Amino acid sequence: MSSELEELRSAVREELADLWCDLHHAQTYSINGRWSMACERLEERIKALTPLVGPTPWEEIQIPLLENGVYQRIHTDLGITVEPDMRRVAQLQALINAGEL
């Protein structure tokens, strides 16, 4: 694979991770705290890029998106299986809640 192509793939992966973060913020600050038009647009962008480079690893996804199943649902919609370690997610959230992370 050419270095230019690998640089492009790397840029798409980075953009995809940023889109997940943006989705987390959009969902957090939506009027109902659940979903908004901004969330819809970000989901569309995530769905456009994910097939190009594969799923963003669950370890790079904001915990609420894993806990509420958004990460899993979006990938299911794309026909991609993702299996976040929800036990580990719960452990990380507990550490965050305890102020240890």
PDB file of N, CA and C in Angstrom:
ATOM      1  N   MET A   1       0.847  -1.170   0.000  1.00  0.00           N
ATOM      2  CA  MET A   1       0.000   0.000   0.000  1.00  0.00           C
ATOM      3  C   MET A   1       0.895   1.235   0.000  1.00  0.00           C
ATOM      4  N   SER A   2       0.561   2.184  -0.841  1.00  0.00           N
ATOM      5  CA  SER A   2       1.383   3.380  -0.935  1.00  0.00           C
ATOM      6  C   SER A   2       1.298   4.205   0.337  1.00  0.00           C
ATOM      7  N   SER A   3       2.324   4.975   0.556  1.00  0.00           N
ATOM      8  CA  SER A   3       2.365   5.812   1.753  1.00  0.00           C
ATOM      9  C   SER A   3       1.255   6.862   1.719  1.00  0.00           C
ATOM     10  N   GLU A   4       0.931   7.368   0.538  1.00  0.00           N
ATOM     11  CA  GLU A   4      -0.167   8.340   0.414  1.00  0.00           C
ATOM     12  C   GLU A   4      -1.495   7.723   0.810  1.00  0.00           C
ATOM     13  N   LEU A   5      -1.727   6.511   0.361  1.00  0.00           N
ATOM     14  CA  LEU A   5      -2.971   5.821   0.692  1.00  0.00           C
ATOM     15  C   LEU A   5      -3.048   5.549   2.185  1.00  0.00           C
ATOM     16  N   GLU A   6      -1.953   5.143   2.776  1.00  0.00           N
ATOM     17  CA  GLU A   6      -1.948   4.891   4.223  1.00  0.00           C
ATOM     18  C   GLU A   6      -2.171   6.192   4.994  1.00  0.00           C
ATOM     19  N   GLU A   7      -1.610   7.289   4.524  1.00  0.00           N
ATOM     20  CA  GLU A   7      -1.842   8.588   5.168  1.00  0.00           C
ATOM     21  C   GLU A   7      -3.318   8.973   5.082  1.00  0.00           C
ATOM     22  N   LEU A   8      -3.931   8.709   3.945  1.00  0.00           N
ATOM     23  CA  LEU A   8      -5.349   9.009   3.765  1.00  0.00           C
ATOM     24  C   LEU A   8      -6.201   8.154   4.704  1.00  0.00           C
ATOM     25  N   ARG A   9      -5.900   6.864   4.781  1.00  0.00           N
ATOM     26  CA  ARG A   9      -6.635   5.968   5.683  1.00  0.00           C
ATOM     27  C   ARG A   9      -6.476   6.423   7.138  1.00  0.00           C
ATOM     28  N   SER A  10      -5.287   6.838   7.503  1.00  0.00           N
ATOM     29  CA  SER A  10      -5.030   7.316   8.860  1.00  0.00           C
ATOM     30  C   SER A  10      -5.844   8.581   9.148  1.00  0.00           C
ATOM     31  N   ALA A  11      -5.910   9.477   8.177  1.00  0.00           N
ATOM     32  CA  ALA A  11      -6.695  10.708   8.343  1.00  0.00           C
ATOM     33  C   ALA A  11      -8.183  10.386   8.490  1.00  0.00           C
ATOM     34  N   VAL A  12      -8.668   9.410   7.738  1.00  0.00           N
ATOM     35  CA  VAL A  12     -10.079   9.022   7.834  1.00  0.00           C
ATOM     36  C   VAL A  12     -10.349   8.395   9.200  1.00  0.00           C
ATOM     37  N   ARG A  13      -9.434   7.564   9.692  1.00  0.00           N
ATOM     38  CA  ARG A  13      -9.609   6.961  11.019  1.00  0.00           C
ATOM     39  C   ARG A  13      -9.659   8.040  12.103  1.00  0.00           C
ATOM     40  N   GLU A  14      -8.777   9.021  11.984  1.00  0.00           N
ATOM     41  CA  GLU A  14      -8.753  10.115  12.956  1.00  0.00           C
ATOM     42  C   GLU A  14     -10.050  10.922  12.889  1.00  0.00           C
ATOM     43  N   GLU A  15     -10.512  11.214  11.685  1.00  0.00           N
ATOM     44  CA  GLU A  15     -11.768  11.941  11.519  1.00  0.00           C
ATOM     45  C   GLU A  15     -12.934  11.148  12.100  1.00  0.00           C
ATOM     46  N   LEU A  16     -12.932   9.862  11.888  1.00  0.00           N
ATOM     47  CA  LEU A  16     -13.989   9.004  12.411  1.00  0.00           C
ATOM     48  C   LEU A  16     -14.014   9.037  13.939  1.00  0.00           C
ATOM     49  N   ALA A  17     -12.858   8.962  14.559  1.00  0.00           N
ATOM     50  CA  ALA A  17     -12.789   9.055  16.028  1.00  0.00           C
ATOM     51  C   ALA A  17     -13.314  10.408  16.496  1.00  0.00           C
ATOM     52  N   ASP A  18     -12.983  11.468  15.771  1.00  0.00           N
ATOM     53  CA  ASP A  18     -13.485  12.798  16.116  1.00  0.00           C
ATOM     54  C   ASP A  18     -15.007  12.878  15.954  1.00  0.00           C
ATOM     55  N   LEU A  19     -15.534  12.222  14.930  1.00  0.00           N
ATOM     56  CA  LEU A  19     -16.984  12.221  14.729  1.00  0.00           C
ATOM     57  C   LEU A  19     -17.706  11.530  15.874  1.00  0.00           C
ATOM     58  N   TRP A  20     -17.130  10.440  16.377  1.00  0.00           N
ATOM     59  CA  TRP A  20     -17.729   9.765  17.535  1.00  0.00           C
ATOM     60  C   TRP A  20     -17.748  10.705  18.742  1.00  0.00           C
ATOM     61  N   CYS A  21     -16.670  11.420  18.944  1.00  0.00           N
ATOM     62  CA  CYS A  21     -16.606  12.381  20.049  1.00  0.00           C
ATOM     63  C   CYS A  21     -17.658  13.474  19.847  1.00  0.00           C
ATOM     64  N   ASP A  22     -17.762  13.981  18.625  1.00  0.00           N
ATOM     65  CA  ASP A  22     -18.770  14.996  18.314  1.00  0.00           C
ATOM     66  C   ASP A  22     -20.172  14.455  18.552  1.00  0.00           C
ATOM     67  N   LEU A  23     -20.404  13.198  18.195  1.00  0.00           N
ATOM     68  CA  LEU A  23     -21.711  12.583  18.423  1.00  0.00           C
ATOM     69  C   LEU A  23     -22.017  12.516  19.913  1.00  0.00           C
ATOM     70  N   HIS A  24     -21.027  12.155  20.685  1.00  0.00           N
ATOM     71  CA  HIS A  24     -21.211  12.117  22.140  1.00  0.00           C
ATOM     72  C   HIS A  24     -21.643  13.494  22.653  1.00  0.00           C
ATOM     73  N   HIS A  25     -20.953  14.539  22.230  1.00  0.00           N
ATOM     74  CA  HIS A  25     -21.289  15.894  22.672  1.00  0.00           C
ATOM     75  C   HIS A  25     -22.660  16.318  22.164  1.00  0.00           C
ATOM     76  N   ALA A  26     -22.965  16.007  20.920  1.00  0.00           N
ATOM     77  CA  ALA A  26     -24.270  16.366  20.363  1.00  0.00           C
ATOM     78  C   ALA A  26     -25.393  15.688  21.123  1.00  0.00           C
ATOM     79  N   GLN A  27     -25.195  14.432  21.481  1.00  0.00           N
ATOM     80  CA  GLN A  27     -26.225  13.707  22.225  1.00  0.00           C
ATOM     81  C   GLN A  27     -26.350  14.271  23.639  1.00  0.00           C
ATOM     82  N   THR A  28     -25.234  14.560  24.262  1.00  0.00           N
ATOM     83  CA  THR A  28     -25.237  15.094  25.623  1.00  0.00           C
ATOM     84  C   THR A  28     -25.980  16.425  25.694  1.00  0.00           C
ATOM     85  N   TYR A  29     -25.777  17.270  24.689  1.00  0.00           N
ATOM     86  CA  TYR A  29     -26.344  18.614  24.721  1.00  0.00           C
ATOM     87  C   TYR A  29     -27.622  18.763  23.905  1.00  0.00           C
ATOM     88  N   SER A  30     -28.189  17.653  23.450  1.00  0.00           N
ATOM     89  CA  SER A  30     -29.465  17.753  22.735  1.00  0.00           C
ATOM     90  C   SER A  30     -30.561  18.125  23.735  1.00  0.00           C
ATOM     91  N   ILE A  31     -31.628  18.684  23.229  1.00  0.00           N
ATOM     92  CA  ILE A  31     -32.701  19.170  24.100  1.00  0.00           C
ATOM     93  C   ILE A  31     -33.230  18.076  25.017  1.00  0.00           C
ATOM     94  N   ASN A  32     -33.424  16.907  24.475  1.00  0.00           N
ATOM     95  CA  ASN A  32     -33.962  15.820  25.299  1.00  0.00           C
ATOM     96  C   ASN A  32     -32.866  14.937  25.898  1.00  0.00           C
ATOM     97  N   GLY A  33     -31.601  15.285  25.620  1.00  0.00           N
ATOM     98  CA  GLY A  33     -30.493  14.505  26.153  1.00  0.00           C
ATOM     99  C   GLY A  33     -30.318  13.155  25.496  1.00  0.00           C
ATOM    100  N   ARG A  34     -31.014  12.954  24.387  1.00  0.00           N
ATOM    101  CA  ARG A  34     -30.970  11.646  23.745  1.00  0.00           C
ATOM    102  C   ARG A  34     -30.532  11.735  22.287  1.00  0.00           C
ATOM    103  N   TRP A  35     -31.269  12.468  21.477  1.00  0.00           N
ATOM    104  CA  TRP A  35     -30.966  12.487  20.044  1.00  0.00           C
ATOM    105  C   TRP A  35     -31.435  13.794  19.441  1.00  0.00           C
ATOM    106  N   SER A  36     -30.774  14.235  18.397  1.00  0.00           N
ATOM    107  CA  SER A  36     -31.124  15.494  17.754  1.00  0.00           C
ATOM    108  C   SER A  36     -30.800  15.402  16.268  1.00  0.00           C
ATOM    109  N   MET A  37     -31.129  16.455  15.554  1.00  0.00           N
ATOM    110  CA  MET A  37     -30.785  16.525  14.132  1.00  0.00           C
ATOM    111  C   MET A  37     -29.261  16.498  13.954  1.00  0.00           C
ATOM    112  N   ALA A  38     -28.543  17.134  14.872  1.00  0.00           N
ATOM    113  CA  ALA A  38     -27.075  17.102  14.808  1.00  0.00           C
ATOM    114  C   ALA A  38     -26.571  15.667  14.961  1.00  0.00           C
ATOM    115  N   CYS A  39     -27.202  14.918  15.852  1.00  0.00           N
ATOM    116  CA  CYS A  39     -26.829  13.509  16.032  1.00  0.00           C
ATOM    117  C   CYS A  39     -27.080  12.734  14.743  1.00  0.00           C
ATOM    118  N   GLU A  40     -28.207  12.982  14.106  1.00  0.00           N
ATOM    119  CA  GLU A  40     -28.534  12.306  12.848  1.00  0.00           C
ATOM    120  C   GLU A  40     -27.456  12.554  11.800  1.00  0.00           C
ATOM    121  N   ARG A  41     -27.040  13.811  11.664  1.00  0.00           N
ATOM    122  CA  ARG A  41     -26.029  14.173  10.660  1.00  0.00           C
ATOM    123  C   ARG A  41     -24.686  13.501  10.978  1.00  0.00           C
ATOM    124  N   LEU A  42     -24.306  13.503  12.233  1.00  0.00           N
ATOM    125  CA  LEU A  42     -23.055  12.859  12.611  1.00  0.00           C
ATOM    126  C   LEU A  42     -23.120  11.356  12.378  1.00  0.00           C
ATOM    127  N   GLU A  43     -24.262  10.751  12.663  1.00  0.00           N
ATOM    128  CA  GLU A  43     -24.429   9.328  12.399  1.00  0.00           C
ATOM    129  C   GLU A  43     -24.249   9.037  10.912  1.00  0.00           C
ATOM    130  N   GLU A  44     -24.828   9.876  10.064  1.00  0.00           N
ATOM    131  CA  GLU A  44     -24.675   9.693   8.616  1.00  0.00           C
ATOM    132  C   GLU A  44     -23.205   9.739   8.209  1.00  0.00           C
ATOM    133  N   ARG A  45     -22.469  10.681   8.765  1.00  0.00           N
ATOM    134  CA  ARG A  45     -21.043  10.816   8.432  1.00  0.00           C
ATOM    135  C   ARG A  45     -20.251   9.608   8.936  1.00  0.00           C
ATOM    136  N   ILE A  46     -20.569   9.143  10.139  1.00  0.00           N
ATOM    137  CA  ILE A  46     -19.907   7.949  10.680  1.00  0.00           C
ATOM    138  C   ILE A  46     -20.188   6.756   9.776  1.00  0.00           C
ATOM    139  N   LYS A  47     -21.439   6.623   9.353  1.00  0.00           N
ATOM    140  CA  LYS A  47     -21.813   5.507   8.486  1.00  0.00           C
ATOM    141  C   LYS A  47     -21.154   5.597   7.110  1.00  0.00           C
ATOM    142  N   ALA A  48     -20.847   6.787   6.653  1.00  0.00           N
ATOM    143  CA  ALA A  48     -20.177   6.938   5.361  1.00  0.00           C
ATOM    144  C   ALA A  48     -18.705   6.553   5.441  1.00  0.00           C
ATOM    145  N   LEU A  49     -18.057   6.856   6.560  1.00  0.00           N
ATOM    146  CA  LEU A  49     -16.613   6.616   6.674  1.00  0.00           C
ATOM    147  C   LEU A  49     -16.255   5.226   7.199  1.00  0.00           C
ATOM    148  N   THR A  50     -17.082   4.672   8.065  1.00  0.00           N
ATOM    149  CA  THR A  50     -16.748   3.391   8.692  1.00  0.00           C
ATOM    150  C   THR A  50     -16.462   2.280   7.686  1.00  0.00           C
ATOM    151  N   PRO A  51     -17.271   2.116   6.627  1.00  0.00           N
ATOM    152  CA  PRO A  51     -16.958   1.042   5.679  1.00  0.00           C
ATOM    153  C   PRO A  51     -15.601   1.221   4.973  1.00  0.00           C
ATOM    154  N   LEU A  52     -15.094   2.432   4.949  1.00  0.00           N
ATOM    155  CA  LEU A  52     -13.822   2.697   4.274  1.00  0.00           C
ATOM    156  C   LEU A  52     -12.614   2.241   5.078  1.00  0.00           C
ATOM    157  N   VAL A  53     -12.720   2.318   6.420  1.00  0.00           N
ATOM    158  CA  VAL A  53     -11.558   2.012   7.271  1.00  0.00           C
ATOM    159  C   VAL A  53     -11.860   1.040   8.397  1.00  0.00           C
ATOM    160  N   GLY A  54     -13.104   0.605   8.497  1.00  0.00           N
ATOM    161  CA  GLY A  54     -13.486  -0.299   9.571  1.00  0.00           C
ATOM    162  C   GLY A  54     -13.916   0.471  10.803  1.00  0.00           C
ATOM    163  N   PRO A  55     -14.455  -0.243  11.767  1.00  0.00           N
ATOM    164  CA  PRO A  55     -14.972   0.423  12.965  1.00  0.00           C
ATOM    165  C   PRO A  55     -13.868   1.017  13.828  1.00  0.00           C
ATOM    166  N   THR A  56     -14.195   2.133  14.440  1.00  0.00           N
ATOM    167  CA  THR A  56     -13.310   2.711  15.445  1.00  0.00           C
ATOM    168  C   THR A  56     -13.308   1.751  16.625  1.00  0.00           C
ATOM    169  N   PRO A  57     -12.146   1.397  17.156  1.00  0.00           N
ATOM    170  CA  PRO A  57     -12.114   0.474  18.296  1.00  0.00           C
ATOM    171  C   PRO A  57     -12.959   1.002  19.457  1.00  0.00           C
ATOM    172  N   TRP A  58     -13.665   0.103  20.119  1.00  0.00           N
ATOM    173  CA  TRP A  58     -14.565   0.525  21.196  1.00  0.00           C
ATOM    174  C   TRP A  58     -13.809   1.258  22.298  1.00  0.00           C
ATOM    175  N   GLU A  59     -12.534   0.952  22.488  1.00  0.00           N
ATOM    176  CA  GLU A  59     -11.739   1.600  23.532  1.00  0.00           C
ATOM    177  C   GLU A  59     -11.561   3.098  23.282  1.00  0.00           C
ATOM    178  N   GLU A  60     -11.826   3.538  22.047  1.00  0.00           N
ATOM    179  CA  GLU A  60     -11.696   4.956  21.696  1.00  0.00           C
ATOM    180  C   GLU A  60     -13.044   5.679  21.711  1.00  0.00           C
ATOM    181  N   ILE A  61     -14.101   4.975  22.094  1.00  0.00           N
ATOM    182  CA  ILE A  61     -15.448   5.530  22.070  1.00  0.00           C
ATOM    183  C   ILE A  61     -15.843   5.994  23.469  1.00  0.00           C
ATOM    184  N   GLN A  62     -16.582   7.073  23.547  1.00  0.00           N
ATOM    185  CA  GLN A  62     -17.034   7.603  24.825  1.00  0.00           C
ATOM    186  C   GLN A  62     -17.993   6.596  25.473  1.00  0.00           C
ATOM    187  N   ILE A  63     -17.809   6.404  26.757  1.00  0.00           N
ATOM    188  CA  ILE A  63     -18.545   5.376  27.497  1.00  0.00           C
ATOM    189  C   ILE A  63     -20.062   5.477  27.324  1.00  0.00           C
ATOM    190  N   PRO A  64     -20.669   6.660  27.401  1.00  0.00           N
ATOM    191  CA  PRO A  64     -22.129   6.700  27.236  1.00  0.00           C
ATOM    192  C   PRO A  64     -22.612   6.129  25.897  1.00  0.00           C
ATOM    193  N   LEU A  65     -21.833   6.284  24.840  1.00  0.00           N
ATOM    194  CA  LEU A  65     -22.228   5.742  23.534  1.00  0.00           C
ATOM    195  C   LEU A  65     -22.169   4.216  23.527  1.00  0.00           C
ATOM    196  N   LEU A  66     -21.338   3.660  24.364  1.00  0.00           N
ATOM    197  CA  LEU A  66     -21.279   2.200  24.512  1.00  0.00           C
ATOM    198  C   LEU A  66     -22.408   1.724  25.417  1.00  0.00           C
ATOM    199  N   GLU A  67     -22.607   2.436  26.531  1.00  0.00           N
ATOM    200  CA  GLU A  67     -23.626   2.029  27.495  1.00  0.00           C
ATOM    201  C   GLU A  67     -25.039   2.114  26.924  1.00  0.00           C
ATOM    202  N   ASN A  68     -25.293   3.136  26.105  1.00  0.00           N
ATOM    203  CA  ASN A  68     -26.649   3.277  25.564  1.00  0.00           C
ATOM    204  C   ASN A  68     -26.840   2.541  24.239  1.00  0.00           C
ATOM    205  N   GLY A  69     -25.792   1.867  23.774  1.00  0.00           N
ATOM    206  CA  GLY A  69     -25.903   1.024  22.588  1.00  0.00           C
ATOM    207  C   GLY A  69     -25.820   1.734  21.247  1.00  0.00           C
ATOM    208  N   VAL A  70     -25.538   3.022  21.245  1.00  0.00           N
ATOM    209  CA  VAL A  70     -25.459   3.763  19.981  1.00  0.00           C
ATOM    210  C   VAL A  70     -24.334   3.214  19.106  1.00  0.00           C
ATOM    211  N   TYR A  71     -23.179   2.993  19.697  1.00  0.00           N
ATOM    212  CA  TYR A  71     -22.032   2.450  18.951  1.00  0.00           C
ATOM    213  C   TYR A  71     -22.406   1.115  18.301  1.00  0.00           C
ATOM    214  N   GLN A  72     -23.019   0.245  19.080  1.00  0.00           N
ATOM    215  CA  GLN A  72     -23.396  -1.071  18.582  1.00  0.00           C
ATOM    216  C   GLN A  72     -24.474  -0.961  17.497  1.00  0.00           C
ATOM    217  N   ARG A  73     -25.485  -0.104  17.715  1.00  0.00           N
ATOM    218  CA  ARG A  73     -26.585   0.038  16.757  1.00  0.00           C
ATOM    219  C   ARG A  73     -26.101   0.549  15.408  1.00  0.00           C
ATOM    220  N   ILE A  74     -25.244   1.561  15.432  1.00  0.00           N
ATOM    221  CA  ILE A  74     -24.753   2.127  14.178  1.00  0.00           C
ATOM    222  C   ILE A  74     -24.002   1.064  13.380  1.00  0.00           C
ATOM    223  N   HIS A  75     -23.193   0.278  14.052  1.00  0.00           N
ATOM    224  CA  HIS A  75     -22.459  -0.769  13.342  1.00  0.00           C
ATOM    225  C   HIS A  75     -23.389  -1.877  12.855  1.00  0.00           C
ATOM    226  N   THR A  76     -24.385  -2.220  13.661  1.00  0.00           N
ATOM    227  CA  THR A  76     -25.367  -3.216  13.241  1.00  0.00           C
ATOM    228  C   THR A  76     -26.071  -2.740  11.970  1.00  0.00           C
ATOM    229  N   ASP A  77     -26.434  -1.452  11.930  1.00  0.00           N
ATOM    230  CA  ASP A  77     -27.065  -0.880  10.735  1.00  0.00           C
ATOM    231  C   ASP A  77     -26.180  -1.057   9.501  1.00  0.00           C
ATOM    232  N   LEU A  78     -24.867  -1.039   9.708  1.00  0.00           N
ATOM    233  CA  LEU A  78     -23.911  -1.187   8.605  1.00  0.00           C
ATOM    234  C   LEU A  78     -23.588  -2.653   8.300  1.00  0.00           C
ATOM    235  N   GLY A  79     -24.126  -3.564   9.102  1.00  0.00           N
ATOM    236  CA  GLY A  79     -23.827  -4.974   8.913  1.00  0.00           C
ATOM    237  C   GLY A  79     -22.460  -5.361   9.448  1.00  0.00           C
ATOM    238  N   ILE A  80     -21.963  -4.569  10.400  1.00  0.00           N
ATOM    239  CA  ILE A  80     -20.646  -4.797  10.998  1.00  0.00           C
ATOM    240  C   ILE A  80     -20.858  -5.234  12.446  1.00  0.00           C
ATOM    241  N   THR A  81     -20.205  -6.317  12.821  1.00  0.00           N
ATOM    242  CA  THR A  81     -20.301  -6.799  14.201  1.00  0.00           C
ATOM    243  C   THR A  81     -19.212  -6.148  15.038  1.00  0.00           C
ATOM    244  N   VAL A  82     -19.623  -5.530  16.130  1.00  0.00           N
ATOM    245  CA  VAL A  82     -18.677  -4.991  17.111  1.00  0.00           C
ATOM    246  C   VAL A  82     -19.065  -5.577  18.463  1.00  0.00           C
ATOM    247  N   GLU A  83     -18.084  -5.862  19.266  1.00  0.00           N
ATOM    248  CA  GLU A  83     -18.347  -6.477  20.562  1.00  0.00           C
ATOM    249  C   GLU A  83     -17.539  -5.789  21.651  1.00  0.00           C
ATOM    250  N   PRO A  84     -18.026  -4.623  22.097  1.00  0.00           N
ATOM    251  CA  PRO A  84     -17.313  -3.973  23.200  1.00  0.00           C
ATOM    252  C   PRO A  84     -17.375  -4.846  24.447  1.00  0.00           C
ATOM    253  N   ASP A  85     -16.332  -4.802  25.218  1.00  0.00           N
ATOM    254  CA  ASP A  85     -16.277  -5.535  26.478  1.00  0.00           C
ATOM    255  C   ASP A  85     -17.034  -4.713  27.522  1.00  0.00           C
ATOM    256  N   MET A  86     -18.334  -4.973  27.650  1.00  0.00           N
ATOM    257  CA  MET A  86     -19.173  -4.162  28.526  1.00  0.00           C
ATOM    258  C   MET A  86     -18.793  -4.313  30.001  1.00  0.00           C
ATOM    259  N   ARG A  87     -18.206  -5.417  30.353  1.00  0.00           N
ATOM    260  CA  ARG A  87     -17.709  -5.561  31.727  1.00  0.00           C
ATOM    261  C   ARG A  87     -16.579  -4.576  31.972  1.00  0.00           C
ATOM    262  N   ARG A  88     -15.690  -4.471  31.003  1.00  0.00           N
ATOM    263  CA  ARG A  88     -14.568  -3.514  31.110  1.00  0.00           C
ATOM    264  C   ARG A  88     -15.088  -2.080  31.067  1.00  0.00           C
ATOM    265  N   VAL A  89     -16.082  -1.826  30.241  1.00  0.00           N
ATOM    266  CA  VAL A  89     -16.702  -0.498  30.172  1.00  0.00           C
ATOM    267  C   VAL A  89     -17.249  -0.112  31.553  1.00  0.00           C
ATOM    268  N   ALA A  90     -17.957  -1.037  32.198  1.00  0.00           N
ATOM    269  CA  ALA A  90     -18.514  -0.780  33.529  1.00  0.00           C
ATOM    270  C   ALA A  90     -17.405  -0.526  34.550  1.00  0.00           C
ATOM    271  N   GLN A  91     -16.317  -1.279  34.439  1.00  0.00           N
ATOM    272  CA  GLN A  91     -15.190  -1.074  35.350  1.00  0.00           C
ATOM    273  C   GLN A  91     -14.580   0.311  35.162  1.00  0.00           C
ATOM    274  N   LEU A  92     -14.410   0.702  33.905  1.00  0.00           N
ATOM    275  CA  LEU A  92     -13.860   2.035  33.622  1.00  0.00           C
ATOM    276  C   LEU A  92     -14.777   3.131  34.142  1.00  0.00           C
ATOM    277  N   GLN A  93     -16.090   2.960  33.934  1.00  0.00           N
ATOM    278  CA  GLN A  93     -17.043   3.963  34.424  1.00  0.00           C
ATOM    279  C   GLN A  93     -16.995   4.048  35.941  1.00  0.00           C
ATOM    280  N   ALA A  94     -16.854   2.911  36.616  1.00  0.00           N
ATOM    281  CA  ALA A  94     -16.766   2.906  38.077  1.00  0.00           C
ATOM    282  C   ALA A  94     -15.505   3.656  38.540  1.00  0.00           C
ATOM    283  N   LEU A  95     -14.404   3.465  37.850  1.00  0.00           N
ATOM    284  CA  LEU A  95     -13.173   4.183  38.184  1.00  0.00           C
ATOM    285  C   LEU A  95     -13.327   5.684  37.974  1.00  0.00           C
ATOM    286  N   ILE A  96     -13.994   6.036  36.887  1.00  0.00           N
ATOM    287  CA  ILE A  96     -14.247   7.461  36.616  1.00  0.00           C
ATOM    288  C   ILE A  96     -15.139   8.050  37.724  1.00  0.00           C
ATOM    289  N   ASN A  97     -16.205   7.337  38.063  1.00  0.00           N
ATOM    290  CA  ASN A  97     -17.122   7.808  39.097  1.00  0.00           C
ATOM    291  C   ASN A  97     -16.429   7.961  40.449  1.00  0.00           C
ATOM    292  N   ALA A  98     -15.461   7.102  40.711  1.00  0.00           N
ATOM    293  CA  ALA A  98     -14.725   7.158  41.971  1.00  0.00           C
ATOM    294  C   ALA A  98     -13.590   8.198  41.949  1.00  0.00           C
ATOM    295  N   GLY A  99     -13.418   8.843  40.793  1.00  0.00           N
ATOM    296  CA  GLY A  99     -12.375   9.857  40.666  1.00  0.00           C
ATOM    297  C   GLY A  99     -10.987   9.280  40.510  1.00  0.00           C
ATOM    298  N   GLU A 100     -10.921   8.019  40.136  1.00  0.00           N
ATOM    299  CA  GLU A 100      -9.619   7.356  39.988  1.00  0.00           C
ATOM    300  C   GLU A 100      -9.072   7.448  38.579  1.00  0.00           C
ATOM    301  N   LEU A 101      -9.863   7.913  37.645  1.00  0.00           N
ATOM    302  CA  LEU A 101      -9.404   8.103  36.261  1.00  0.00           C
ATOM    303  C   LEU A 101      -9.690   9.507  35.821  1.00  0.00           C
TER     304      LEU A 101
END
